[in-house]
Amino acid sequence: MLNRPSPELSPPLRRLPDQRWHIYLQKPELAEKLALATNLSPIISQLLINRGIETLEQAQAFLNPESLNLPSPLVEFPDLALSVELLQDAIANQTKIAICGDYDADGMTSTALLWRSLRSLGAQVDYAIPSRMHEGYGINQRIVEEFKNEGVELILTVDNGISAFEPIARARELGLKVIITDHHDIPQKLPPANAILNPKLIAESSPYRGVAGVGVAYILAVSLAQQLGNTKGLIQPMLALFTLGTIADLAPLTGVNRRWVKRGLKLLPKSQLPGVQALIQVAGVQAQGAGEQGSRGAGEKLSSPIPNPKTLKPEDIGFRLGPRINAIGRIGDPQTVIELLTTDDMGIALARAIQCEQVNTTRQQLCEQIEQEAIAFVEAQFITSLQQDRVLVVVQPDWHHGVIGIVASRLVERYGVPVLIGTYENDAQIRGSARGIPEFNVFEALEYCHDLLGKFGGHKAAGGFSFPADNLQELRSRLCEFANQCLEPQHLKPLLQIDAEANFHQINQELYQQLDALHPCGIDNPDPVFWTSNVKVIEQKIVGKGHIKITFSQNISQQEYVIKAIAWRWRDYYPLPRQLDIAYKLRENNFNGKTTLEMELIGVRLPKGELQEESKQSPVPQFRLFYTPTPKPLRTSFNYQQRQYTCAIYQNISPPELRIKNSEGKVLMMQPGSKIGLLGTSREDALEIDLSLPPYDHIIQAALQALSVMSTEL
């Protein structure tokens, strides 16, 4: 008979994030050379090297983007001069201009930027934004017909239009002139507009190549104002809107984006735009000195810019301001945001900002509900075929398509595969959003299925689409075919790019201040990620809505260094093991006048010493045998991701088996040391599966945790 194991000597196996760690190749000699030339630490120099910056000239251009000698946008964009001429003529002749915008943060800030600019320059201008709920993305024939009936002579699209061949063709038939400003990928057939401004149509080496829709709008507005000799009072408001839209749309923070966003982040806290001030106030963004965050109540009147402003950081916009704007476009009326960003009345601005806050709260609740429903659907329907399919296509009725793009991103984080998620507009039509992983180009995937789709568009990382409901199964098959062409099994884990190793004694205010040289960080210039090996967890607890607050320690030369950390949305991984390798970003915490450095934990793994014995042969889930006083199997039930399971270890057969059963009667079976398990309702119809894949490994660990708890109670 087997001895009953001691809980202290044999702790239950825990589930950890299943990640691909990619640590950049370290170049210590080059880092030291660059450090001497730039007066930065070698760690910071290594971060520059990781971003492709290896010479003093490149470093100077990156660290001081104002030193860049920019080419004229009139030279870079072939149709820019014509676009300026068309707008100049419309202003001179007082012919009516109409802007067709979009309902995301990029589209709404673009619309507000051009509307404010054209009005200031004397234009007769109005705008329209399609309904996300009823029409979907981009200019359409209804909008074109309405513009014609309202006497519009020139249409200006922002953040859309490059794929709208039929609506643009209809506008030209009706005698309207059209300027397209967009940044989405170029379709095979361009619309017949009078002028097209899109950075994807210019040289890849151009510093303007990465601008978002609001960047194209900014370039057009500045060029027009300069042509008319009237830039006074226009540039700073436009720059504030450019900065909001660029960061919220996840545009790359390189080239001119880096230069202009760096300026804009300094200007935003003292912006003269009431809407920006109201948004900062209601969102509680810290724009004053340390410890003064959210000092005003949401209902108090704000009559002047925030005093003693400090530079905002991209995360202030990306996580605080941007979502409040985006929430309106997702589930509210975009008119709210346009009024917020175009009004000069502080009272109206505060009222609209409070509306944004309320709608964002509703959006968060919707996201949480749909995410849980989507997880349950995936676990029931697709978990067994994930390795073969290599893409998730999730379609359900009655989901709000304003938020399913956010849910798609969360499913990508959870399952490590590209996700296309949709909901029915009616019995005949499905509309949805797509999110990719680094090795999967979303726009190319949609083009691969173009004959099965209606409207679609997007770029490498994300996209939107609609298609006839009858095409769902064929679309899923086609996407699986595409995914299998570009993805290997090892790609089906979230990728974690890590810059450099740091020990706790190196983490101090001096290092953090030097990190500021890399800001603004974002797409193509990510926040630096460090890792530290073999640290100890000395305290951990769940806080808020499923976050883990942790205290780590590291002993260096017989001295203990302690740092606090937060792991967002990591409830599934609680409690963490006592010894870990950790990957993290550094954050500054200001509380009660005291400033400390903390970690934002984004990755963990078992230290090499603990990992090697368990998995040096292969990442095979293991289970140990538990003592039971009878020959009956050890059996219990447990919850995993809001679903009920039963599990049992059958020790009286050879070899022993662990069996896990869901509510539909499907059983997952494994034997100790085997890479392959069985999944099905009986052995005869069971499929062989790879137990090292995250979905199976995670549920096995949850079952073993439940069995371990039960065994210690016997």
XYZ file of C-alpha atoms in Angstrom:
714
model
C 0.000 0.000 0.000
C 1.265 3.485 -0.852
C 2.250 5.856 1.918
C 0.141 8.939 2.238
C 2.226 11.925 1.051
C 2.899 14.866 3.334
C 1.292 18.104 2.082
C 4.428 20.001 3.094
C 6.744 17.730 1.106
C 4.413 17.318 -1.838
C 2.619 20.591 -2.600
C -0.169 20.572 -5.183
C 0.816 21.432 -8.719
C -0.243 24.950 -9.707
C -1.287 26.457 -12.973
C 1.074 29.116 -14.340
C 0.764 31.328 -17.436
C 1.740 29.302 -20.489
C 4.040 31.727 -22.301
C 6.829 31.843 -24.842
C 9.682 33.791 -23.273
C 11.914 35.449 -25.846
C 14.862 37.200 -24.197
C 16.717 39.538 -26.549
C 20.292 38.654 -27.402
C 22.420 40.660 -24.984
C 25.305 42.662 -26.489
C 27.302 43.856 -23.465
C 30.246 45.324 -25.409
C 28.032 47.374 -27.729
C 25.819 48.379 -24.791
C 28.867 49.636 -22.864
C 30.083 51.608 -25.886
C 26.658 53.159 -26.444
C 26.330 53.899 -22.729
C 29.552 55.912 -22.733
C 28.455 57.874 -25.823
C 24.963 58.679 -24.519
C 25.724 59.013 -20.788
C 23.126 56.318 -20.040
C 23.507 53.080 -18.097
C 24.395 49.873 -20.003
C 20.930 48.475 -19.197
C 19.272 51.425 -20.972
C 21.716 51.090 -23.868
C 20.737 47.442 -24.222
C 17.093 48.537 -24.472
C 18.029 50.853 -27.349
C 19.879 48.006 -29.085
C 16.787 45.811 -28.745
C 14.853 48.513 -30.625
C 17.310 48.476 -33.537
C 19.361 51.471 -32.351
C 23.048 50.610 -32.507
C 24.841 53.830 -33.527
C 25.265 57.192 -31.807
C 23.432 58.909 -34.668
C 20.438 56.579 -34.349
C 20.440 57.019 -30.576
C 20.467 60.823 -30.846
C 17.555 60.789 -33.303
C 15.587 58.471 -31.017
C 16.363 60.200 -27.734
C 15.787 63.655 -29.202
C 13.114 63.326 -31.921
C 13.017 67.118 -32.303
C 16.438 66.832 -33.943
C 14.932 64.891 -36.872
C 15.066 66.709 -40.196
C 11.584 65.854 -41.483
C 10.767 65.897 -45.183
C 7.784 67.989 -46.217
C 4.540 65.991 -46.103
C 3.623 67.705 -49.394
C 6.499 65.748 -50.948
C 5.754 62.477 -49.154
C 1.978 62.337 -49.830
C 1.337 62.605 -53.598
C -2.290 63.792 -53.210
C -1.743 66.200 -50.303
C -1.293 69.313 -52.435
C -4.479 68.475 -54.399
C -6.383 67.849 -51.142
C -5.309 71.247 -49.779
C -6.343 72.895 -53.051
C -9.802 71.262 -52.997
C -10.395 72.404 -49.402
C -9.019 75.867 -50.093
C -11.422 76.289 -53.042
C -14.352 75.030 -50.945
C -13.562 77.560 -48.211
C -13.132 80.397 -50.714
C -16.425 79.581 -52.464
C -18.257 78.735 -49.209
C -19.344 75.392 -50.622
C -20.433 72.857 -48.043
C -17.942 70.259 -46.763
C -19.018 67.118 -44.905
C -16.749 64.873 -42.842
C -17.548 61.161 -42.605
C -15.849 59.813 -39.495
C -15.674 56.585 -37.560
C -16.900 55.555 -34.125
C -13.592 54.544 -32.495
C -11.228 56.909 -30.666
C -9.098 57.436 -33.773
C -12.118 58.229 -35.949
C -13.813 60.509 -33.411
C -10.654 62.484 -32.590
C -9.981 62.795 -36.352
C -13.504 64.097 -36.925
C -13.218 66.618 -34.072
C -9.755 67.737 -35.225
C -10.814 68.456 -38.816
C -14.177 69.947 -37.812
C -12.508 72.399 -35.391
C -9.756 73.239 -37.865
C -12.012 73.787 -40.881
C -14.453 75.881 -38.850
C -11.572 78.036 -37.581
C -10.385 78.491 -41.162
C -13.818 79.720 -42.277
C -15.291 76.589 -43.848
C -18.939 75.540 -43.895
C -18.549 72.058 -42.479
C -20.695 69.337 -40.942
C -20.040 65.688 -40.087
C -21.674 62.261 -39.928
C -20.619 59.012 -38.285
C -22.187 55.683 -39.277
C -24.069 53.679 -36.667
C -21.961 50.835 -35.286
C -25.132 48.961 -34.364
C -27.022 49.310 -37.641
C -24.488 50.057 -40.377
C -21.020 49.080 -39.283
C -17.703 50.645 -40.167
C -17.080 53.239 -42.855
C -18.890 55.528 -45.261
C -21.945 54.004 -46.892
C -24.475 54.814 -49.578
C -27.050 56.203 -47.119
C -24.568 58.777 -45.847
C -23.568 59.713 -49.398
C -27.214 60.213 -50.438
C -27.926 62.322 -47.335
C -24.885 64.501 -47.963
C -26.099 65.103 -51.530
C -29.597 66.033 -50.324
C -28.105 68.469 -47.787
C -26.196 70.362 -50.488
C -22.745 68.965 -49.684
C -20.234 69.351 -52.528
C -17.083 67.914 -50.941
C -16.874 64.769 -48.786
C -13.879 64.242 -46.521
C -13.528 60.765 -44.980
C -11.415 60.290 -41.846
C -10.085 56.958 -40.591
C -12.141 55.157 -43.249
C -12.905 55.078 -46.946
C -9.970 53.189 -48.439
C -12.105 50.047 -48.873
C -15.398 51.824 -49.664
C -15.361 51.501 -53.451
C -19.145 51.473 -54.061
C -20.092 54.412 -51.782
C -17.262 56.547 -53.194
C -18.238 55.609 -56.750
C -21.825 56.633 -55.949
C -20.645 59.986 -54.582
C -18.755 60.666 -57.809
C -21.829 59.700 -59.868
C -23.783 62.312 -57.914
C -21.202 64.954 -58.754
C -19.575 65.133 -55.319
C -15.859 65.560 -54.828
C -14.219 63.138 -52.376
C -10.999 63.245 -50.349
C -10.181 59.990 -48.545
C -7.977 60.212 -45.447
C -7.342 56.778 -43.989
C -4.527 54.590 -42.651
C -5.920 51.071 -43.071
C -4.359 48.511 -45.398
C -4.742 49.023 -49.123
C -7.316 46.850 -50.932
C -6.707 45.392 -54.375
C -8.908 48.078 -55.981
C -8.756 51.708 -54.869
C -11.958 53.811 -54.726
C -12.395 56.513 -57.434
C -11.839 59.468 -55.081
C -10.437 62.822 -56.226
C -7.594 62.473 -53.726
C -6.410 59.745 -51.341
C -4.183 60.353 -48.336
C -2.998 57.100 -46.779
C 0.452 56.416 -45.283
C 0.290 52.852 -46.635
C 0.582 54.393 -50.118
C 3.899 56.144 -49.382
C 7.446 54.791 -48.994
C 7.972 52.361 -46.118
C 11.046 54.369 -45.095
C 9.018 57.569 -44.646
C 8.799 58.925 -41.080
C 5.068 59.491 -41.784
C 4.452 55.823 -42.582
C 3.053 54.891 -39.137
C 0.533 57.685 -38.597
C -3.012 56.678 -37.631
C -6.154 58.226 -39.086
C -5.842 61.172 -36.726
C -2.250 61.631 -37.907
C -3.380 61.946 -41.526
C -6.070 64.419 -40.425
C -3.455 66.411 -38.486
C -1.104 66.567 -41.485
C -3.945 67.742 -43.748
C -5.190 70.352 -41.264
C -1.716 71.793 -40.585
C -0.884 71.876 -44.303
C -4.142 73.697 -45.063
C -3.644 76.195 -42.229
C -0.093 76.893 -43.417
C -1.311 77.348 -47.002
C -3.906 79.860 -45.777
C -1.352 81.554 -43.493
C -3.550 81.033 -40.440
C -1.993 78.691 -37.867
C -2.418 80.930 -34.809
C -4.231 79.129 -32.019
C -4.750 75.987 -34.115
C -1.648 73.850 -33.642
C -1.886 73.131 -29.898
C -5.571 72.033 -29.895
C -4.913 69.869 -32.957
C -1.842 68.349 -31.297
C -3.862 67.444 -28.194
C -6.444 65.613 -30.316
C -3.703 63.976 -32.393
C -2.074 62.629 -29.207
C -5.337 61.257 -27.799
C -6.243 59.474 -31.035
C -2.766 58.161 -31.866
C -2.235 56.440 -28.515
C -5.822 55.205 -28.181
C -5.595 53.627 -31.658
C -2.336 51.836 -30.768
C -0.414 53.502 -33.585
C 3.366 52.879 -33.602
C 5.229 55.445 -31.499
C 8.080 55.847 -33.944
C 8.907 58.444 -36.621
C 6.752 61.568 -36.496
C 4.340 59.869 -34.096
C 7.096 59.758 -31.470
C 8.009 63.390 -32.077
C 4.465 64.755 -32.020
C 3.167 62.533 -29.194
C 6.134 63.558 -27.029
C 5.082 67.184 -27.569
C 1.415 66.402 -27.081
C 1.870 64.581 -23.774
C 3.464 67.747 -22.350
C 0.624 69.902 -23.674
C -2.359 67.751 -22.672
C -2.429 68.565 -18.925
C -2.549 72.302 -19.704
C -4.675 72.025 -22.836
C -7.091 74.896 -23.433
C -9.671 72.461 -24.818
C -12.455 72.119 -22.219
C -13.185 68.573 -23.373
C -9.638 67.403 -22.722
C -9.619 69.051 -19.290
C -12.992 67.528 -18.382
C -11.888 64.077 -19.534
C -8.672 64.254 -17.478
C -10.628 65.396 -14.434
C -13.437 62.830 -14.587
C -11.042 59.965 -15.356
C -8.903 60.882 -12.333
C -5.685 60.984 -14.342
C -2.762 62.266 -12.318
C -1.670 65.458 -14.010
C -0.445 67.328 -10.935
C 2.326 66.723 -8.439
C 2.766 63.413 -6.652
C -0.074 62.346 -4.425
C -2.684 64.752 -5.866
C -4.423 62.298 -8.175
C -8.131 62.846 -8.501
C -8.185 65.749 -6.032
C -11.243 67.305 -7.649
C -14.636 65.698 -7.584
C -16.313 64.800 -10.861
C -19.033 67.358 -10.299
C -16.820 70.325 -9.461
C -16.421 73.054 -12.033
C -13.011 73.335 -13.657
C -12.509 76.831 -15.026
C -8.834 76.770 -15.969
C -6.137 74.304 -16.997
C -4.714 72.098 -14.249
C -1.966 73.996 -12.382
C 1.603 72.739 -12.110
C 1.099 70.130 -14.815
C 3.460 67.239 -15.336
C 3.872 65.288 -18.558
C 1.310 62.543 -19.005
C 2.396 59.084 -20.097
C 0.877 57.001 -22.879
C -0.662 54.597 -20.359
C -2.665 57.521 -18.927
C -4.339 57.763 -22.318
C -4.235 54.099 -23.275
C -5.808 52.870 -20.023
C -7.695 55.892 -18.651
C -8.715 58.438 -21.298
C -8.874 56.319 -24.460
C -11.287 53.664 -23.106
C -13.730 56.361 -21.991
C -13.782 57.762 -25.521
C -13.886 54.339 -27.147
C -16.731 53.185 -24.876
C -19.048 55.779 -26.425
C -18.278 54.570 -29.929
C -18.791 50.975 -28.863
C -22.130 51.159 -27.068
C -23.170 54.827 -27.062
C -23.704 57.774 -29.407
C -20.478 59.136 -30.982
C -22.114 62.554 -30.969
C -21.287 62.657 -27.230
C -17.537 62.515 -27.877
C -17.653 64.916 -30.816
C -19.465 67.447 -28.611
C -16.965 66.790 -25.807
C -14.003 67.518 -28.068
C -15.475 70.423 -30.032
C -17.293 72.454 -27.356
C -15.770 75.581 -25.840
C -18.200 75.455 -22.908
C -16.747 73.858 -19.768
C -20.195 72.947 -18.423
C -21.085 71.012 -21.572
C -17.645 69.384 -21.572
C -18.036 68.138 -17.987
C -21.523 66.794 -18.709
C -20.254 64.885 -21.754
C -17.197 63.584 -19.866
C -19.462 62.248 -17.108
C -21.559 60.522 -19.793
C -18.352 58.918 -21.106
C -17.570 57.701 -17.580
C -21.022 56.164 -17.123
C -20.986 54.453 -20.516
C -17.498 53.091 -19.862
C -18.740 51.442 -16.656
C -21.518 49.738 -18.636
C -18.987 48.701 -21.286
C -16.802 47.040 -18.628
C -19.774 45.036 -17.332
C -20.740 43.924 -20.854
C -17.168 42.845 -21.589
C -17.008 40.751 -18.436
C -20.306 39.013 -19.179
C -19.520 38.247 -22.827
C -15.987 37.113 -21.992
C -17.279 34.509 -19.528
C -19.881 33.294 -22.018
C -17.248 33.084 -24.761
C -14.864 31.087 -22.534
C -17.601 28.607 -21.653
C -18.492 28.248 -25.360
C -14.867 27.680 -26.384
C -14.243 25.157 -23.611
C -17.343 23.197 -24.621
C -16.970 23.330 -28.423
C -13.394 23.955 -29.580
C -10.918 23.070 -26.872
C -10.232 19.625 -28.358
C -9.515 20.952 -31.852
C -7.472 24.031 -30.960
C -4.133 22.464 -31.898
C -5.473 21.347 -35.271
C -7.444 24.518 -36.078
C -4.871 27.042 -34.802
C -7.535 29.771 -34.933
C -10.732 30.410 -32.971
C -13.908 31.473 -34.765
C -16.507 32.194 -32.093
C -20.018 33.270 -33.127
C -23.004 33.591 -30.813
C -26.315 35.487 -30.944
C -27.222 38.421 -28.699
C -23.698 39.629 -28.051
C -23.104 43.371 -28.299
C -20.840 43.815 -31.306
C -19.583 47.093 -29.863
C -17.452 45.214 -27.320
C -16.639 41.887 -28.951
C -13.314 43.251 -30.231
C -12.173 43.690 -26.625
C -13.344 40.160 -25.816
C -11.422 38.872 -28.855
C -8.216 40.401 -27.424
C -8.835 38.709 -24.084
C -9.385 35.340 -25.762
C -6.085 35.790 -27.618
C -4.383 36.369 -24.248
C -6.047 33.285 -22.772
C -5.619 30.771 -25.596
C -2.640 32.159 -27.526
C -4.312 31.764 -30.950
C -5.827 34.286 -33.401
C -9.481 34.976 -32.626
C -12.385 36.028 -34.842
C -15.498 36.717 -32.814
C -18.889 37.611 -34.224
C -22.549 38.003 -33.453
C -25.700 37.881 -35.553
C -27.081 41.152 -36.886
C -30.097 39.166 -38.057
C -30.812 35.613 -39.157
C -28.898 36.143 -42.390
C -25.880 38.272 -41.427
C -22.965 38.042 -38.991
C -20.624 40.880 -38.071
C -17.484 40.651 -36.006
C -13.945 41.608 -35.034
C -10.603 39.840 -35.382
C -7.409 39.952 -33.331
C -4.152 38.249 -34.254
C -0.842 37.051 -32.855
C 2.591 38.098 -34.218
C 2.820 35.246 -36.751
C -0.749 35.713 -38.085
C -1.654 38.673 -40.340
C -5.338 39.457 -39.767
C -5.819 41.520 -42.930
C -4.192 38.823 -45.086
C -6.403 36.199 -43.423
C -9.523 38.199 -44.272
C -8.347 38.708 -47.850
C -7.771 34.940 -48.074
C -11.505 34.566 -47.376
C -12.685 37.594 -49.394
C -15.165 35.621 -51.497
C -16.965 34.457 -48.333
C -17.090 37.895 -46.730
C -19.131 41.021 -47.286
C -17.285 44.081 -45.985
C -13.919 43.706 -44.280
C -10.876 45.767 -43.434
C -8.112 46.267 -40.935
C -4.389 45.663 -40.632
C -1.880 43.063 -39.433
C -3.027 42.900 -35.815
C -6.768 43.545 -35.988
C -9.717 43.837 -38.334
C -13.460 43.921 -38.778
C -15.719 41.942 -41.080
C -19.244 40.908 -41.978
C -20.505 37.874 -43.902
C -23.654 35.862 -44.706
C -24.523 33.491 -41.859
C -24.721 30.587 -44.324
C -20.955 30.951 -44.915
C -19.974 30.368 -41.284
C -18.761 26.771 -41.540
C -16.915 27.345 -44.801
C -15.339 30.515 -43.390
C -14.146 28.629 -40.321
C -12.589 25.929 -42.534
C -10.892 28.526 -44.761
C -9.454 30.381 -41.771
C -8.144 27.114 -40.313
C -6.500 26.430 -43.661
C -4.841 29.876 -43.608
C -3.777 29.500 -39.965
C -2.157 26.127 -40.655
C -0.121 27.714 -43.434
C 1.462 30.337 -41.171
C 1.348 28.905 -37.642
C 3.245 26.076 -36.025
C 2.230 24.412 -32.710
C 4.945 26.335 -30.848
C 3.291 29.610 -31.900
C 0.143 28.790 -29.938
C 1.343 30.397 -26.743
C 1.363 34.129 -25.923
C 4.755 35.625 -26.793
C 6.573 37.592 -24.088
C 9.433 39.755 -25.402
C 11.928 40.417 -22.608
C 14.591 43.115 -22.875
C 17.156 42.403 -20.191
C 17.870 40.782 -16.829
C 17.907 42.992 -13.746
C 18.539 42.156 -10.119
C 16.658 43.917 -7.360
C 19.630 46.017 -6.213
C 19.739 47.591 -9.698
C 16.108 48.713 -9.524
C 16.160 52.262 -8.185
C 14.998 55.781 -8.984
C 18.077 56.484 -11.090
C 17.272 53.564 -13.408
C 13.617 54.587 -13.564
C 14.509 58.186 -14.441
C 16.803 56.968 -17.220
C 13.945 54.848 -18.581
C 12.159 58.144 -19.230
C 14.544 58.645 -22.156
C 12.662 55.892 -24.003
C 9.236 57.476 -23.539
C 6.736 57.757 -25.035
C 6.448 53.976 -25.199
C 3.812 52.091 -27.137
C 3.520 50.055 -30.321
C 6.945 49.454 -31.964
C 8.575 51.084 -28.930
C 7.194 48.916 -26.120
C 7.539 49.501 -22.413
C 10.822 47.896 -21.285
C 10.362 44.403 -19.853
C 12.895 43.055 -17.360
C 13.285 39.646 -15.788
C 14.796 38.424 -12.548
C 15.580 34.805 -11.780
C 14.777 32.768 -8.697
C 13.002 35.308 -6.503
C 10.960 34.458 -3.427
C 7.266 35.206 -2.916
C 6.979 36.378 0.693
C 3.395 37.660 0.552
C 0.478 37.473 -1.902
C -3.248 38.178 -1.841
C -6.187 38.724 -4.180
C -7.266 42.373 -4.492
C -9.947 44.149 -6.510
C -11.501 42.240 -9.402
C -9.154 39.269 -9.490
C -5.718 40.905 -9.288
C -2.827 39.487 -7.245
C -0.797 41.811 -5.029
C 2.601 40.296 -4.302
C 5.746 41.061 -2.324
C 8.967 39.597 -3.776
C 12.388 39.326 -2.202
C 15.859 38.550 -3.556
C 19.010 37.872 -1.565
C 22.143 39.433 -3.040
C 25.464 39.177 -1.177
C 23.638 38.241 2.030
C 21.389 41.285 1.800
C 17.643 41.023 1.224
C 15.957 43.343 -1.298
C 12.141 43.581 -1.293
C 9.828 44.941 -4.035
C 6.026 44.958 -4.300
C 4.193 43.950 -7.499
C 0.727 43.756 -8.997
C -0.453 41.089 -11.465
C -3.596 42.267 -13.257
C -6.402 39.731 -13.820
C -4.284 36.820 -12.536
C -6.840 35.256 -10.189
C -6.557 31.950 -12.114
C -2.878 31.658 -11.107
C -3.350 32.261 -7.386
C -1.545 31.205 -5.284
C 1.827 31.524 -7.013
C 4.681 29.151 -6.049
C 7.209 30.393 -3.496
C 10.171 30.489 -5.932
C 9.849 32.002 -9.411
C 11.553 33.602 -12.354
C 9.570 36.794 -13.009
C 9.086 39.157 -15.969
C 7.799 42.655 -15.303
C 7.534 46.338 -16.160
C 8.500 49.047 -13.695
C 5.923 51.513 -12.432
C 6.082 54.489 -10.084
C 3.597 54.580 -7.212
C 2.790 57.940 -5.627
C 0.889 57.689 -2.355
C 0.645 60.128 0.536
C 3.552 62.120 -0.816
C 5.831 59.072 -0.959
C 7.172 57.741 -4.244
C 8.169 54.083 -4.580
C 8.942 51.758 -7.462
C 6.714 48.758 -8.040
C 6.494 45.972 -10.595
C 3.701 45.212 -13.005
C 4.046 41.440 -13.257
C 3.455 40.118 -16.780
C 5.143 36.716 -16.733
C 6.368 33.969 -14.388
C 7.967 30.587 -14.766
C 9.505 28.026 -12.439
C 13.239 28.538 -11.839
C 15.464 26.239 -13.878
C 16.419 24.030 -10.961
C 12.795 23.220 -10.140
C 11.726 23.026 -13.760
C 14.407 20.681 -15.075
C 13.593 17.663 -12.945
C 9.930 17.863 -13.876
C 10.111 18.755 -17.553
C 13.597 18.378 -19.032
C 12.386 15.437 -21.131
C 9.087 16.983 -22.262
C 6.394 19.325 -20.923
C 4.143 16.412 -19.930
C 1.546 16.909 -17.193
C 2.253 14.632 -14.230
C 0.132 13.352 -11.382
C 1.035 11.536 -8.217
C -0.890 8.762 -6.468
C -2.750 9.528 -3.273
C -3.317 7.148 -0.374
C -6.960 6.095 0.034
C -8.240 3.776 2.783
C -10.329 1.756 0.287
C -9.676 0.430 -3.232
C -12.266 2.868 -4.556
C -10.983 5.670 -6.775
C -10.237 9.024 -5.177
C -13.010 11.246 -6.577
C -14.064 14.881 -6.212
C -15.662 17.755 -8.117
C -14.270 21.194 -8.877
C -14.987 24.411 -10.779
C -12.774 25.593 -13.600
C -13.537 28.789 -15.553
C -17.140 28.885 -14.345
C -17.839 25.259 -15.297
C -18.394 22.192 -13.083
C -16.213 19.066 -13.501
C -15.727 15.768 -11.704
C -12.389 13.991 -11.537
C -11.011 10.743 -10.182
C -7.743 8.840 -9.941
C -8.157 5.113 -10.582
C -5.280 3.475 -8.667
C -6.486 -0.127 -8.791
C -5.791 -0.500 -12.518
C -2.451 -0.691 -14.286
C -1.291 1.812 -15.267
C -3.311 4.187 -13.042
C -5.489 6.804 -14.749
C -6.672 10.326 -14.046
C -10.119 10.985 -15.553
C -11.811 14.401 -15.769
C -15.452 14.635 -16.868
C -17.437 17.718 -17.940
C -21.186 18.317 -17.717
C -21.698 17.102 -21.327
C -20.229 13.692 -20.508
C -16.874 14.147 -22.257
C -13.961 12.551 -20.404
C -10.297 13.555 -20.502
C -8.070 10.606 -19.527
C -4.317 10.544 -18.894
C -1.724 8.149 -17.484
C 1.460 9.116 -15.575
C 4.363 10.141 -17.808
C 2.425 10.003 -21.081
C 2.406 12.904 -23.539
C -0.801 11.672 -25.133
C -4.225 11.535 -23.527
C -7.691 10.547 -24.696
C -10.761 12.763 -24.973
C -14.282 11.569 -25.756
C -17.466 10.025 -24.414
C -15.999 6.498 -24.629
C -12.649 4.864 -25.401
C -13.956 3.776 -28.789
C -14.706 7.288 -30.027
C -11.976 9.115 -28.056
C -9.464 11.359 -29.817
C -5.767 11.333 -29.000
C -4.641 14.744 -27.740
C -1.366 16.425 -26.770
C -1.553 16.868 -22.995
C 1.177 19.530 -22.948
C -1.078 22.036 -24.718
C -2.276 24.810 -22.389
C -6.031 24.008 -22.312
C -5.457 20.398 -21.242
C -2.524 21.085 -18.965
C -4.444 23.834 -17.150
C -7.539 21.754 -16.462
C -5.369 18.819 -15.327
C -3.619 21.092 -12.820
C -7.005 22.323 -11.545
C -8.167 18.724 -11.074
C -4.972 17.727 -9.279
C -5.299 20.730 -6.990
C -8.819 19.609 -6.020
C -7.719 15.991 -5.520
C -4.736 17.066 -3.439
C -6.941 19.099 -1.100
C -9.281 16.124 -0.728
C -6.455 13.672 -0.070
C -5.122 15.721 2.834
C -8.588 15.667 4.408
C -8.902 11.855 4.356
